Every structure is written in C-alpha cells, then in structure tokens.
Coordinates of C-alpha atoms in Angstrom, one line a residue:
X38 CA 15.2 30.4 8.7
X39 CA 13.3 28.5 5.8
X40 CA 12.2 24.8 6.8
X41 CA 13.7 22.3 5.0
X42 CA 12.0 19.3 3.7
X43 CA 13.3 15.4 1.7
X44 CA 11.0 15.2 -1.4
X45 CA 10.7 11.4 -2.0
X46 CA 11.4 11.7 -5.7
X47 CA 10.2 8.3 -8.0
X48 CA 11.1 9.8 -11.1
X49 CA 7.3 10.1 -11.2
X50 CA 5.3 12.8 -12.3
X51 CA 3.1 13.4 -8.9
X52 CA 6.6 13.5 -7.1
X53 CA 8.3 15.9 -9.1
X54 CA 5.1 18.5 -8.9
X55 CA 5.1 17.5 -5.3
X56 CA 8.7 19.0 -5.2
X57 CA 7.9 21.8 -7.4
X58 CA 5.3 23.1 -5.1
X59 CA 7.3 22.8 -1.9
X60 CA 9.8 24.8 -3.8
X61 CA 7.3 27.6 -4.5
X62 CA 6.1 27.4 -0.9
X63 CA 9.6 28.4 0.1
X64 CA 11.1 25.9 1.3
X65 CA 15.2 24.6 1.1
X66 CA 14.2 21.1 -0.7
X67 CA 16.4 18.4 -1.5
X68 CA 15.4 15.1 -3.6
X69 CA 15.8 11.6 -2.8
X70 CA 15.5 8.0 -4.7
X71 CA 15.1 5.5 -2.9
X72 CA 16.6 2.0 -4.2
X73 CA 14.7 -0.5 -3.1
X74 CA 16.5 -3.4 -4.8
X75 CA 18.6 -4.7 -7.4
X76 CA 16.6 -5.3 -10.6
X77 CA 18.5 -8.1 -11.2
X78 CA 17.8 -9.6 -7.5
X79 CA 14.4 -9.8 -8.5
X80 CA 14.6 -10.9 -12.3
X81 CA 13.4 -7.9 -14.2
X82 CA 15.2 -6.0 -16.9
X83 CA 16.3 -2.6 -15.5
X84 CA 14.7 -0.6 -17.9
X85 CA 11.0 -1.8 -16.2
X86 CA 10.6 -0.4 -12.8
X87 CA 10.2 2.2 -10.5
X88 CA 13.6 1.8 -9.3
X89 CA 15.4 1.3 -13.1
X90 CA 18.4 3.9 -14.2
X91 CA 16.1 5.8 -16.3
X92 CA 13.6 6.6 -13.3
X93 CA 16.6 7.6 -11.2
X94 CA 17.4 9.8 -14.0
X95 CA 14.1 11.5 -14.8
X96 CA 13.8 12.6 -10.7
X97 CA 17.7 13.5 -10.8
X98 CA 16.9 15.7 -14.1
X99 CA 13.2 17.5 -12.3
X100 CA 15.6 18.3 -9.3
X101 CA 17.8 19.6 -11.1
X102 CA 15.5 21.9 -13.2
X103 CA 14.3 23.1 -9.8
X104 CA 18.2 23.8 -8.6
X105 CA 17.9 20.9 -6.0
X106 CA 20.4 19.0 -4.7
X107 CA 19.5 15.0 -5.6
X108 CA 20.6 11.7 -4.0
X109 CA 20.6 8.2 -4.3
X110 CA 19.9 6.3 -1.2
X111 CA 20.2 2.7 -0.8
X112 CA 17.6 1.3 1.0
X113 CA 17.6 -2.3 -0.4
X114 CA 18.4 -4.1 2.6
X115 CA 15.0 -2.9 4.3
X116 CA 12.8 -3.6 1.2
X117 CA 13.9 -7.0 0.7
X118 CA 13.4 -7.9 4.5
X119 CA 10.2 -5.6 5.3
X120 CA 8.3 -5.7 2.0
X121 CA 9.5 -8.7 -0.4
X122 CA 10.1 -11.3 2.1
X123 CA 6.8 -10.4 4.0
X124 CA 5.1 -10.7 0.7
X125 CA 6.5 -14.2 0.1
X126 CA 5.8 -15.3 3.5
X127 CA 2.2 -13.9 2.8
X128 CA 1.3 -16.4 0.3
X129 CA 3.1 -19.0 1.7
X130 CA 0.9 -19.0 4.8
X131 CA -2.2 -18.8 2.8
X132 CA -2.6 -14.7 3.2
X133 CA -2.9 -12.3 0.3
X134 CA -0.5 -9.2 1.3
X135 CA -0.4 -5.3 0.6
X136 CA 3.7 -4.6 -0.3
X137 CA 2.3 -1.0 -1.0
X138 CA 1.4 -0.3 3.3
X139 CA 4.3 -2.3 4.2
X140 CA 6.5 0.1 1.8
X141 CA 5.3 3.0 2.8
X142 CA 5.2 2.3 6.8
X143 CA 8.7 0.5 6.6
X144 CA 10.6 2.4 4.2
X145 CA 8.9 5.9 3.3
X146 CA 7.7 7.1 6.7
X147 CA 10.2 5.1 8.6
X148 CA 13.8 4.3 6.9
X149 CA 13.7 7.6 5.0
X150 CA 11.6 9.6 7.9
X151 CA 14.7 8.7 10.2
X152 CA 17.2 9.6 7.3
X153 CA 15.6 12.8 7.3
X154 CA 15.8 13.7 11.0
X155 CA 19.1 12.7 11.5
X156 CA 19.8 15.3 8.9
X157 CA 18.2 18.3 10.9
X158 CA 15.1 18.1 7.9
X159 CA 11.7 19.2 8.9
X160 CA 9.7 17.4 6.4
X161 CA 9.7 14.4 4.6
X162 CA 7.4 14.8 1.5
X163 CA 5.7 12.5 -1.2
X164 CA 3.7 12.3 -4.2
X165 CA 0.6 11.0 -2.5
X166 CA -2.4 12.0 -2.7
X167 CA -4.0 12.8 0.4
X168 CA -4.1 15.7 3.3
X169 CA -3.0 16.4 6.6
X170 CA -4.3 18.4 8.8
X171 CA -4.0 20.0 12.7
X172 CA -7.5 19.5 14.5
X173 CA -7.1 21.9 18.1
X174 CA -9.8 20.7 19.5
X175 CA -8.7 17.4 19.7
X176 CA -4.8 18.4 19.7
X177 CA -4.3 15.8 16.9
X178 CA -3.2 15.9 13.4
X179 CA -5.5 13.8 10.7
X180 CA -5.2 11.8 8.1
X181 CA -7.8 12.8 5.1
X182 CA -8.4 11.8 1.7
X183 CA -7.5 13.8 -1.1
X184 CA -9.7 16.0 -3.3
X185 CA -9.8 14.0 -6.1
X186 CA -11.6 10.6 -5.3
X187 CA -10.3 8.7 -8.2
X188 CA -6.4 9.2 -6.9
X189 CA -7.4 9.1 -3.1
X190 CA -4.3 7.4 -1.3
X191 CA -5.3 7.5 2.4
X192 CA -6.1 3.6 2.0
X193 CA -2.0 3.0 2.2
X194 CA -1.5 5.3 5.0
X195 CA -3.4 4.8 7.1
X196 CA -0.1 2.9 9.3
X197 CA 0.9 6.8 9.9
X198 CA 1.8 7.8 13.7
X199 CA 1.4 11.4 15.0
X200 CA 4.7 12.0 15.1
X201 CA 5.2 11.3 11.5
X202 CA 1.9 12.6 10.5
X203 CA 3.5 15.9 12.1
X204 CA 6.7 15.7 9.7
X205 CA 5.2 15.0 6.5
X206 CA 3.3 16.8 3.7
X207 CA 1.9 15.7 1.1
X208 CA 1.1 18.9 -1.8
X209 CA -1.1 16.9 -4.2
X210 CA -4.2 16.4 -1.4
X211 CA -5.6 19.4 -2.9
X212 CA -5.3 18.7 -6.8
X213 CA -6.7 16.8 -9.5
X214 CA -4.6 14.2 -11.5
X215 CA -5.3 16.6 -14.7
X216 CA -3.8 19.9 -12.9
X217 CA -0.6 18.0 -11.7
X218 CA -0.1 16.8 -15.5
X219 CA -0.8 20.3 -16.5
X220 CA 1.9 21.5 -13.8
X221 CA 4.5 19.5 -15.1
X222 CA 3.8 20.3 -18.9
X223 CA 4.0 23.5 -17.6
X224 CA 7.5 24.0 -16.3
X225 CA 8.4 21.5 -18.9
X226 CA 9.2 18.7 -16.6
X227 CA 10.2 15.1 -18.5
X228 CA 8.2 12.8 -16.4
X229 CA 4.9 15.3 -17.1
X230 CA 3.3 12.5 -19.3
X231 CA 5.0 9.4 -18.1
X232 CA 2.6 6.5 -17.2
X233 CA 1.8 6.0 -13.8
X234 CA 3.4 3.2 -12.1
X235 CA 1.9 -0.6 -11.0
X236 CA 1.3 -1.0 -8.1
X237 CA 4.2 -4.0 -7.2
X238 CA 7.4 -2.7 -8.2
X239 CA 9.5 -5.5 -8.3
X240 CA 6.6 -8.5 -9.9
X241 CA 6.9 -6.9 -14.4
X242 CA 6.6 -9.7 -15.6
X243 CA 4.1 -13.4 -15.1
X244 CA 2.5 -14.1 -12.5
X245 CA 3.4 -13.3 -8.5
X246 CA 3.2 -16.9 -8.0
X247 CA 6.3 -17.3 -10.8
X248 CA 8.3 -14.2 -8.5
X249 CA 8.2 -16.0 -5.8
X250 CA 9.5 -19.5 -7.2
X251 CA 12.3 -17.6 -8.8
X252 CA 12.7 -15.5 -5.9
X253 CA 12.9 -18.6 -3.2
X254 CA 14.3 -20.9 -5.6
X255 CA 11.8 -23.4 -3.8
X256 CA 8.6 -25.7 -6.0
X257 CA 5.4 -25.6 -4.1
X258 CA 4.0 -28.9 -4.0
X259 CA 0.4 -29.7 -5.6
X260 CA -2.7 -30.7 -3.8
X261 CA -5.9 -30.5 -3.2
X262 CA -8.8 -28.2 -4.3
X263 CA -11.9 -29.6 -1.9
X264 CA -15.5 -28.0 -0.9
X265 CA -15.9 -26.8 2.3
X266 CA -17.0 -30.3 3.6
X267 CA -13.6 -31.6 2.9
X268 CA -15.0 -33.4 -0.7
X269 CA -12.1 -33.7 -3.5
X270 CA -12.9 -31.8 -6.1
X271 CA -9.3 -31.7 -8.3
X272 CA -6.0 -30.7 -7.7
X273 CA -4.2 -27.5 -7.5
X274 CA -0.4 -26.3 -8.5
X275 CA 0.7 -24.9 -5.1
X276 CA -0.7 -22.4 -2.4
X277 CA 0.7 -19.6 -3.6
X278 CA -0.9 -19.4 -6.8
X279 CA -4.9 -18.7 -5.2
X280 CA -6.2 -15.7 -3.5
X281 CA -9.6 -15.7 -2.2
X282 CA -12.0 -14.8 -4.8
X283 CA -10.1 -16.1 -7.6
X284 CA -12.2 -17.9 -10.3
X285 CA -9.8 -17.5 -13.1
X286 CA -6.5 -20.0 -13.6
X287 CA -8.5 -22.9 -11.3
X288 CA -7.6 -25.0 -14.3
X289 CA -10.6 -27.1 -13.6
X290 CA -14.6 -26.6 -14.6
X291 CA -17.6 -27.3 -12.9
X292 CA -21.5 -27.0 -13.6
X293 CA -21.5 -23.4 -12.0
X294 CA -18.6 -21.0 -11.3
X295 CA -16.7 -21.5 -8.3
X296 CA -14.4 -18.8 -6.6
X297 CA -10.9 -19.9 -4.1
X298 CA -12.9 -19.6 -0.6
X299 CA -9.7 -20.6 1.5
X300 CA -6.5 -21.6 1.4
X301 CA -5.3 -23.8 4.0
X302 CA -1.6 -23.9 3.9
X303 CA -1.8 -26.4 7.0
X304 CA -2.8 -29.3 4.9
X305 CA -1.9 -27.8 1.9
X306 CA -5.6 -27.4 0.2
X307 CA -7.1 -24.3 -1.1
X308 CA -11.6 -24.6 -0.3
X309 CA -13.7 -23.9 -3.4
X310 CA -17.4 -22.7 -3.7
X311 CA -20.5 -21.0 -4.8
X312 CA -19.8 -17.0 -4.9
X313 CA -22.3 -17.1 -1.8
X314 CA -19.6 -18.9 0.3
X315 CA -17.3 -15.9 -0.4
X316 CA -19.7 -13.4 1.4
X317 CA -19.4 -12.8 5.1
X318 CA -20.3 -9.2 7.7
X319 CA -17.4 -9.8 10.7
X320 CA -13.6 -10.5 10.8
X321 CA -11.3 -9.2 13.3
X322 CA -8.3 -7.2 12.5
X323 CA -4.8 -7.2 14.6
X324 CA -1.3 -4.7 14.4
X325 CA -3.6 -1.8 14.0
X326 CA -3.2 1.6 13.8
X327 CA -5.6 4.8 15.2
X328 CA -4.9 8.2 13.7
X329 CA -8.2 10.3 14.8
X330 CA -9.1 8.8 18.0
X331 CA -6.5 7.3 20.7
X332 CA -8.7 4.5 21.6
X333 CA -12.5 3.3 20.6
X334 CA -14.4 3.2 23.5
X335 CA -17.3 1.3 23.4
X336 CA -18.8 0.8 19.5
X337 CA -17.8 3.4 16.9
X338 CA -20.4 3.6 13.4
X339 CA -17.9 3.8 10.7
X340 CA -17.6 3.4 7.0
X341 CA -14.7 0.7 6.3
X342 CA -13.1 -0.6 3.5
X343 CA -11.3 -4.3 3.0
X344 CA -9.8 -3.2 -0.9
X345 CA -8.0 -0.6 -2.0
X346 CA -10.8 -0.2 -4.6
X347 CA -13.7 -1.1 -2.5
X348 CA -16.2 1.2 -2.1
X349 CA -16.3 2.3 1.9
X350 CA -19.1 0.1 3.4
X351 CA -21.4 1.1 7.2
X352 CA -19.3 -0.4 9.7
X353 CA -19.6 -1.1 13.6
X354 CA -15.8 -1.2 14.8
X355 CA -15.2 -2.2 18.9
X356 CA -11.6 -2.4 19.8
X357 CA -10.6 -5.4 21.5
X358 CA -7.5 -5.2 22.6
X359 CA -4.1 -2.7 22.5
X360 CA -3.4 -3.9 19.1
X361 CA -6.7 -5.7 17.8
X362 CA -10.3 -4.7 16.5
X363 CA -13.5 -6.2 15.7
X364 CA -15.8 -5.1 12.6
X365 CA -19.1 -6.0 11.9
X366 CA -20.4 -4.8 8.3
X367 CA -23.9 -3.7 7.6
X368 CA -24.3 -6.0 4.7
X369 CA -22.5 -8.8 4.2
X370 CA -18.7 -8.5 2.5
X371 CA -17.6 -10.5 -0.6
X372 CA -13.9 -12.0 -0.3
X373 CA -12.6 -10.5 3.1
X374 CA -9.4 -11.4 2.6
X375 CA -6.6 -12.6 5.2
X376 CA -3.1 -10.3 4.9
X377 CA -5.5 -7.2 3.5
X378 CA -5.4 -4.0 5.2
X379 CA -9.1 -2.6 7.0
X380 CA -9.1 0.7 6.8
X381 CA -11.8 2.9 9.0
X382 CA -13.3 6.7 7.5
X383 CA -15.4 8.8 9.4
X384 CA -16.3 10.6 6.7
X385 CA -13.3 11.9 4.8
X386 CA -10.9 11.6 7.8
X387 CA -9.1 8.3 8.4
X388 CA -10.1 6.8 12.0
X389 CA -7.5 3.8 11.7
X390 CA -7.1 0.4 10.5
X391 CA -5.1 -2.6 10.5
X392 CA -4.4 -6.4 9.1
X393 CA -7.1 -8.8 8.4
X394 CA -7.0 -11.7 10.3

C-alpha cells in the first residue's frame, strides 16, 4: 500500500517542488492551503500575501498539474490566537517575537499535523529546507540543516517533537535554491520564478508598530527614552515601536550613536546607550525544546545562535530546569534579545532551543 502524505502547499515555489518530489517518490499526495486569516482582518489588499486568492490559486493549479487532489483549510482561528495575538502581546510587554516558530509549531506541525492524522495520512510535508533523519544508535530522529547554507531553515524548527519529527519530510534538505528553480521551470510549474515570500505574512505594508495600532485599535502612550542610570534623555512614541538594537527611527540625536538597550514596558521607558551596552555572554532561555538529546546533563559545548541570520557562536548550555536552560557564550553577544528564539547545533544537527528570557 503506498504511504500517503499532506503537502503544505503556499502557492510557493519550494512547496510545489516539495510536492513534485513526493510524487515521484511514489507516494498518494494531496495539497493543502492553509488560510491563516482574512486579508481584510489584518488591513492588507488581498492581492499581497501568502494567503491572497492568487497564491491559493498558483498551489491549486501545481496540484493540479501533478493530478492531486487540493484543498482549502481554514485555519484562521489558530493563527490569529497563536501567532498574531502573541505577536502583539510581544511588543506590548517589551519582547521582540518570532511569528515564523510560533507558525510553524502552532499551525504547521500541530493544527495541520493533527488534520493529517485524523485523516489516516502518514506524512505531513513542507517546503523547508532542512533534513531529518533516524539515528539507531540513539533510537532518535534529528533535526539537521539543509545542504544549502544560504536557505538553511532548522532555526524555525527547532520546536519539533519526535513524534512529529517522525511524520514529516521535508524533500528540499538535500537541494540548492537554483536546482528547485530549475525543477519547477522544468515541469513548467507557474510559481517556478515567483519571489520568495517575507517573512511576516500578515505586516505588507508600514511599520509592525502601525499593524498593531490598527490591529488593537488601542494608541500607545509616549514616554521616556533614559540612560541606563535612569537620566532623561528625550521622549519616545510608544513601546512598541523599539526593539533592542534599534538606532534608526529614535527621532532624536546625540554626540555618538546610541542603539534601544531596553524596553521597560513597567514604567513605560525604553534604556538607550553606547553599542557597548548592547553586548553581553549569558541569558537564560525558558519553553524549550530538545530534539538530539532527552536531557543535558551536566555542561554541553555547543554552537548557538540568538538570530535567524546570526552566525552560530561557541556556547556552554546547562539545563536548569524541565523547561529552562542556561547559555554562556564564548564572546560576548550584541543585542540578545527578549521574545527571540536560542537555537543549539552540534554541528549540523539541531540539539534544542527555546525563548529568550
């Protein structure tokens, strides 16, 4: 009996070669869309995003090419509770969040991993780029990066469970960027030279600070920027609009540059200094997740990374707790940021990682 597998179909190039090579693999395929929300929910034009009529279209039109059945489910419900409204309470509370981890642990590898099951499906499979494997020797399956560095996607998945880990596939690990465009073109798919997508579906247009006022309705009040010994410096146009790091938009200048250090969303005042002050080597992390290992005993040397861009950086890691851990960089860390996902390699296999505290 063949397997049968979901393809999580954006309308996107990766995802449609993704379903393409399942299909060649022989195995009974179906695509899905997920909805995520109503474009006019979140005040964009439908034509521009992930979710608009045309990108439903393009992945109904590649499944159909590849005599797949297609559907439409509506998951809009779960997005707007587990990935916008976390978002906006993010930057409320003076955290900077990641709606791309929260998307793919709440609604990818969770709403539509259940969906699947209850449908007697084997697989749920995606467009990311990374690779699974079985290790026997430690009975575990792992989480590794892809082949190609420059698409690498294990940063966002690292939230994966075992069991899911053991239900999923992801075809592009093992390819380039170039040979999946070349695939498409190929078999003369639609998507095969679309534009990849940004990264926040549902923020097209200004800033996030301007979604989230139209999104709550609410006005965040102005206040203080200060030094970190409490000194008025100026004032600022709400909380929400500073992430640490940020030099640019301060509206205010000063003899030397001067980056958003914190953001104190008790009192209302984001701390500005010297890039120095952004720079620290420990932070603790809680909600984590461990993929190669059950447990750290004692001190594990890893390579870790606070951005999804950041270059990995030595590590010491000590677990803490059932659901915390402890990291102490080599070298000191610019801009180790609240609400950001840690994410743990040893070597090109994912240990773990979690939240930022």
């Amino acid at each position: 009996m063949k397997k049968k597998a979901v393809i999580a179909m954006s309308g996107g190039v990766d995802s449609s070669v993704a379903a393409y090579l399942m299909k060649e693999r022989g195995f009974e395929c179906i695509g899905a869309t997920m909805k995520l929300y109503q474009n006019d929910d979140v005040g964009i034009p439908k034509e521009q995003s992930c979710c608009s009529l045309d990108d439903v279209e393009d992945a109904r039109q590649v499944a159909q090419t590849l005599g797949m059945p297609f559907y439409v489910l509506n998951f809009s419900d779960r997005f707007r509770e587990d990935v916008i409204d976390r978002f906006v309470s993010a930057y409320e509370n003076g955290r900077t969040p990641n709606p791309c981890v929260d998307c793919n642990r709440y609604l990818k590898f969770e709403k539509l991993f259940t969906r699947a099951k209850e449908l007697d499906f084997d697989y749920v499979v995606t467009g990311h780029y990374a690779q699974i494997v079985y290790d026997e020797e430690k009975k575990r399956y792992l989480l590794k990066k892809a082949v190609d560095p420059a698409k690498d996607q294990s940063y966002v998945l690292y939230s994966l469970t075992q069991e899911q880990l053991a239900h999923t596939m992801f075809p592009l690990g093992g390819y380039t960027k170039p040979e999946v465009r070349a695939i498409a073109e190929e078999h003369g798919f639609i998507n095969a030279r679309k534009h990849d997508s940004q990264d926040i579906c549902f923020v097209q247009e200004g800033s996030y600070a301007d979604f989230i006022e139209q999104y709550t309705g609410k006005k965040y009040p102005e206040g203080l920027f200060v030094d970190r010994e409490g000194k008025e410096l100026g004032r600022h146009k709400g909380i929400i609009r500073y992430t640490i790091g940020q030099r640019k938009g301060l509206g205010i200048s000063f003899s030397q540059p001067m980056f958003v250090s914190r953001v104190n969303p008790e009192d209302n005042t984001v701390v500005l200094g010297p890039s120095e002050e952004l720079f620290s080597k420990s932070f603790d992390a809680a909600d984590i997740n461990l993929i190669s290992v059950d447990q750290i005993e004692g001190s594990m040397r890893v390579k870790a990374k606070v951005r999804y861009r950041q270059p990995e950086q030595w590590a010491t890691v000590t677990q803490t707790g059932e659901d915390t851990l402890h990291i102490e960089f080599d070298e000191p860390q610019r801009a180790i940021t609240k609400g950001q996902a840690v994410v743990l390699y040893d070597g090109d296999v994912v240990v773990g990682g979690g939240t930022i505290q």
